[in-house]
Short mmCIF file of C-alpha atoms and ligand atoms in Angstrom, two decimals:
data_model
loop_
_atom_site.label_atom_id
_atom_site.label_comp_id
_atom_site.label_asym_id
_atom_site.label_seq_id
_atom_site.Cartn_x
_atom_site.Cartn_y
_atom_site.Cartn_z
CA UNK A 21 113.92 115.42 71.79
CA UNK A 22 115.84 114.27 73.87
CA UNK A 23 115.27 110.73 76.01
CA UNK A 24 116.10 109.81 79.31
CA UNK A 25 118.60 112.53 81.22
CA UNK A 26 118.43 112.03 84.53
CA UNK A 27 119.19 108.84 86.46
CA UNK A 28 117.09 105.43 85.93
CA UNK A 29 117.42 104.22 89.65
CA UNK A 30 115.84 104.60 92.51
CA UNK A 31 118.89 104.85 95.00
CA UNK A 32 118.85 101.09 97.44
CA UNK A 33 116.30 99.28 94.68
CA UNK A 34 116.25 95.78 94.47
CA UNK A 35 116.61 94.56 90.26
CA UNK A 36 116.07 90.75 90.88
CA UNK A 37 112.62 90.74 89.06
CA UNK A 38 114.01 92.72 86.51
CA UNK A 39 111.55 92.95 83.36
CA UNK A 40 113.39 95.80 80.53
CA UNK A 41 115.82 92.91 79.64
CA UNK A 42 112.44 90.68 77.50
CA UNK A 43 109.82 93.54 77.74
CA UNK A 44 112.25 95.98 75.63
CA UNK A 45 109.68 99.57 76.10
CA UNK A 46 109.76 103.01 74.62
CA UNK A 47 112.83 105.49 75.56
CA UNK A 48 110.70 108.55 77.29
CA UNK A 49 111.38 111.36 79.13
CA UNK A 50 109.42 110.94 82.52
CA UNK A 51 106.51 113.69 84.07
CA UNK A 52 104.46 111.45 85.36
CA UNK A 53 103.92 109.64 88.39
CA UNK A 54 100.77 106.93 88.29
CA UNK A 55 100.18 105.16 92.03
CA UNK A 56 98.72 101.83 92.47
CA UNK A 57 97.65 99.26 94.55
CA UNK A 58 98.80 95.99 94.23
CA UNK A 59 95.18 94.14 95.52
CA UNK A 60 97.77 91.74 97.72
CA UNK A 61 100.28 90.96 100.35
CA UNK A 62 103.34 90.76 98.32
CA UNK A 63 106.35 91.12 95.51
CA UNK A 64 103.64 90.34 92.46
CA UNK A 65 104.91 87.70 89.64
CA UNK A 66 103.51 90.60 86.71
CA UNK A 67 102.42 87.36 85.13
CA UNK A 68 106.31 87.29 84.54
CA UNK A 69 107.20 90.89 83.95
CA UNK A 70 104.24 91.09 81.35
CA UNK A 71 102.17 93.98 83.24
CA UNK A 72 104.79 94.62 85.42
CA UNK A 73 105.64 98.70 86.57
CA UNK A 74 108.81 99.89 86.86
CA UNK A 75 108.63 99.73 90.29
CA UNK A 76 107.15 98.17 93.70
CA UNK A 77 106.88 99.29 97.27
CA UNK A 78 106.67 95.67 99.52
CA UNK A 79 106.03 97.17 103.01
CA UNK A 80 108.11 95.75 105.86
CA UNK A 81 105.78 96.23 108.98
CA UNK A 82 108.96 95.09 111.72
CA UNK A 83 111.55 98.46 110.04
CA UNK A 84 109.15 100.30 109.15
CA UNK A 85 109.49 100.60 106.14
CA UNK A 86 109.18 99.90 102.48
CA UNK A 87 111.09 97.70 100.01
CA UNK A 88 111.51 99.27 97.09
CA UNK A 89 111.84 96.35 93.69
CA UNK A 90 112.52 97.86 90.70
CA UNK A 91 111.99 96.42 87.05
CA UNK A 92 112.40 98.95 84.86
CA UNK A 93 114.24 102.14 84.48
CA UNK A 94 113.07 104.91 85.60
CA UNK A 95 112.60 106.65 81.65
CA UNK A 96 111.66 103.74 80.35
CA UNK A 97 108.50 102.20 79.89
CA UNK A 98 106.06 98.99 82.21
CA UNK A 99 103.56 98.29 81.97
CA UNK A 100 100.55 97.16 84.10
CA UNK A 101 98.32 100.08 82.23
CA UNK A 102 95.72 98.95 79.60
CA UNK A 103 96.18 100.89 76.15
CA UNK A 104 93.44 100.33 73.45
CA UNK A 105 94.02 100.70 69.64
CA UNK A 106 93.32 104.25 69.04
CA UNK A 107 92.75 106.78 71.05
CA UNK A 108 95.59 108.60 73.56
CA UNK A 109 98.92 106.73 74.55
CA UNK A 110 98.86 105.38 77.79
CA UNK A 111 101.85 103.34 79.60
CA UNK A 112 104.40 105.23 76.80
CA UNK A 113 103.05 108.21 77.64
CA UNK A 114 106.37 109.66 80.06
CA UNK A 115 104.60 108.02 82.69
CA UNK A 116 107.12 105.99 86.22
CA UNK A 117 104.57 103.75 87.54
CA UNK A 118 104.48 102.31 91.26
CA UNK A 119 102.88 99.59 92.70
CA UNK A 120 102.46 99.81 96.15
CA UNK A 121 102.11 96.02 98.37
CA UNK A 122 98.24 96.15 99.93
CA UNK A 123 94.98 97.13 98.62
CA UNK A 124 92.71 99.78 98.33
CA UNK A 125 89.22 97.87 99.28
CA UNK A 126 88.03 98.62 102.17
CA UNK A 127 86.07 95.02 101.68
CA UNK A 128 90.04 93.32 101.15
CA UNK A 129 90.78 95.27 104.23
CA UNK A 130 88.29 93.61 106.71
CA UNK A 131 89.13 90.78 105.17
CA UNK A 132 92.88 91.03 105.72
CA UNK A 133 91.61 92.19 109.00
CA UNK A 134 90.12 89.34 109.99
CA UNK A 135 92.41 87.23 109.84
CA UNK A 136 95.62 89.55 111.32
CA UNK A 137 97.44 89.91 108.50
CA UNK A 138 99.82 92.08 108.25
CA UNK A 139 98.72 94.91 104.95
CA UNK A 140 99.10 97.76 104.32
CA UNK A 141 95.19 99.53 103.91
CA UNK A 142 96.74 102.96 101.07
CA UNK A 143 93.57 104.65 102.49
CA UNK A 144 94.81 105.11 105.72
CA UNK A 145 98.39 104.48 104.96
CA UNK A 146 100.77 104.32 108.84
CA UNK A 147 103.06 107.50 108.25
CA UNK A 148 105.50 105.36 107.90
CA UNK A 149 104.48 104.04 104.11
CA UNK A 150 103.20 107.10 103.17
CA UNK A 151 106.58 109.39 104.10
CA UNK A 152 109.00 106.63 101.63
CA UNK A 153 105.91 106.98 99.22
CA UNK A 154 106.52 110.65 99.96
CA UNK A 155 110.38 110.47 99.42
CA UNK A 156 110.44 108.66 96.27
CA UNK A 157 108.46 111.90 94.33
CA UNK A 158 110.52 113.77 96.31
CA UNK A 159 113.59 112.20 94.32
CA UNK A 160 111.07 111.18 91.19
CA UNK A 161 110.98 115.46 91.50
CA UNK A 162 114.33 116.60 91.56
CA UNK A 163 116.21 114.22 89.39
CA UNK A 164 113.12 114.41 86.74
CA UNK A 165 111.31 117.34 87.33
CA UNK A 166 107.77 115.72 87.68
CA UNK A 167 105.57 118.66 89.38
CA UNK A 168 104.28 117.70 93.38
CA UNK A 169 100.59 117.94 91.89
CA UNK A 170 97.86 116.80 90.61
CA UNK A 171 94.04 115.56 90.65
CA UNK A 172 91.93 117.08 93.26
CA UNK A 173 89.84 114.53 93.53
CA UNK A 174 90.59 111.08 95.11
CA UNK A 175 87.61 109.59 96.03
CA UNK A 176 87.87 105.51 98.04
CA UNK A 177 86.88 102.36 96.05
CA UNK A 178 84.59 100.43 94.95
CA UNK A 179 83.20 104.19 93.84
CA UNK A 180 86.07 105.28 92.01
CA UNK A 181 86.47 101.80 89.60
CA UNK A 182 85.04 102.94 86.57
CA UNK A 183 84.79 106.56 87.10
CA UNK A 184 81.98 106.74 89.20
CA UNK A 185 83.47 109.90 91.17
CA UNK A 186 84.02 111.60 88.20
CA UNK A 187 87.47 111.92 88.97
CA UNK A 188 89.04 109.83 85.32
CA UNK A 189 91.07 112.29 82.77
CA UNK A 190 89.37 112.91 79.29
CA UNK A 191 92.06 112.00 76.85
CA UNK A 192 92.98 116.07 76.48
CA UNK A 193 94.27 116.06 79.48
CA UNK A 194 96.05 113.55 79.68
CA UNK A 195 98.32 114.03 76.82
CA UNK A 196 98.87 117.30 79.07
CA UNK A 197 98.83 116.09 82.22
CA UNK A 198 101.75 116.75 84.53
CA UNK A 199 102.33 115.21 88.09
CA UNK A 200 101.06 112.86 90.05
CA UNK A 201 97.82 110.86 89.83
CA UNK A 202 96.39 107.45 90.19
CA UNK A 203 95.90 104.23 88.00
CA UNK A 204 92.05 105.34 88.84
CA UNK A 205 92.43 109.17 86.72
CA UNK A 206 94.13 107.08 83.55
CA UNK A 207 92.48 106.52 80.19
CA UNK A 208 90.92 103.85 78.99
CA UNK A 209 90.94 102.43 81.95
CA UNK A 210 88.90 100.96 84.17
CA UNK A 211 90.92 99.98 87.41
CA UNK A 212 90.02 101.66 90.52
CA UNK A 213 93.30 101.77 93.14
CA UNK A 214 94.33 103.87 94.46
CA UNK A 215 91.22 104.74 95.99
CA UNK A 216 90.82 106.78 98.64
CA UNK A 217 94.82 107.58 99.38
CA UNK A 218 95.98 110.81 101.88
CA UNK A 219 96.95 112.48 98.32
CA UNK A 220 96.75 115.63 100.39
CA UNK A 221 99.39 115.02 103.40
CA UNK A 222 102.09 112.48 100.42
CA UNK A 223 101.82 115.58 98.88
CA UNK A 224 102.72 117.24 101.95
CA UNK A 225 105.32 115.26 103.22
CA UNK A 226 106.73 115.36 99.21
CA UNK A 227 107.66 118.85 99.16
CA UNK A 228 108.90 118.20 102.94
CA UNK A 229 111.37 115.65 102.11
CA UNK A 230 112.26 117.59 98.13
CA UNK A 231 113.74 120.65 100.54
CA UNK A 232 115.84 118.05 103.22
ZN1 ZN B 6 96.57 99.43 89.16
#
């Protein structure tokens, strides 16, 4: 099977925080996008890159846009998922991972709001932020054939932690999955991000963007 077909760099993404030279990664042919939320308000260090995704999207509130950083090529495995010995593959199973800076946790959202700290609460993301993620998904669809579909259950955090919303895929379902999902859907993992992001709106914007 061929690997690394299609463009490997998301147009406009900054590559000043590049980790592929340090960590390598497996060559793949991506057919899944996994969305995360960072639970912070700025670009993380990712422990020197050891738990980095392929891309990070940082909100620029003044410009109402997302600033993209790329850490690994599109068809190279990144490192933000847990993978247990045995069981299924996770990071290396043809997955391109995106960390969205902001939170899916209503408690953290309330705390930041109280302190007037600008942030995206992804379950109630402003339309410009959702559309910017959708633009990326459309690009992944056009250039890497990632289907614009995904799981139906996107339970809110903290219910989504573990498998509290019954949303997490079995190993078998995960192995056959192609499309867009969240960290909270990936087996062998417990994290509940990105919670109740408006997946229906996101897909709608992505499909519209793919037709432009
Ligand atoms: Zn995550």
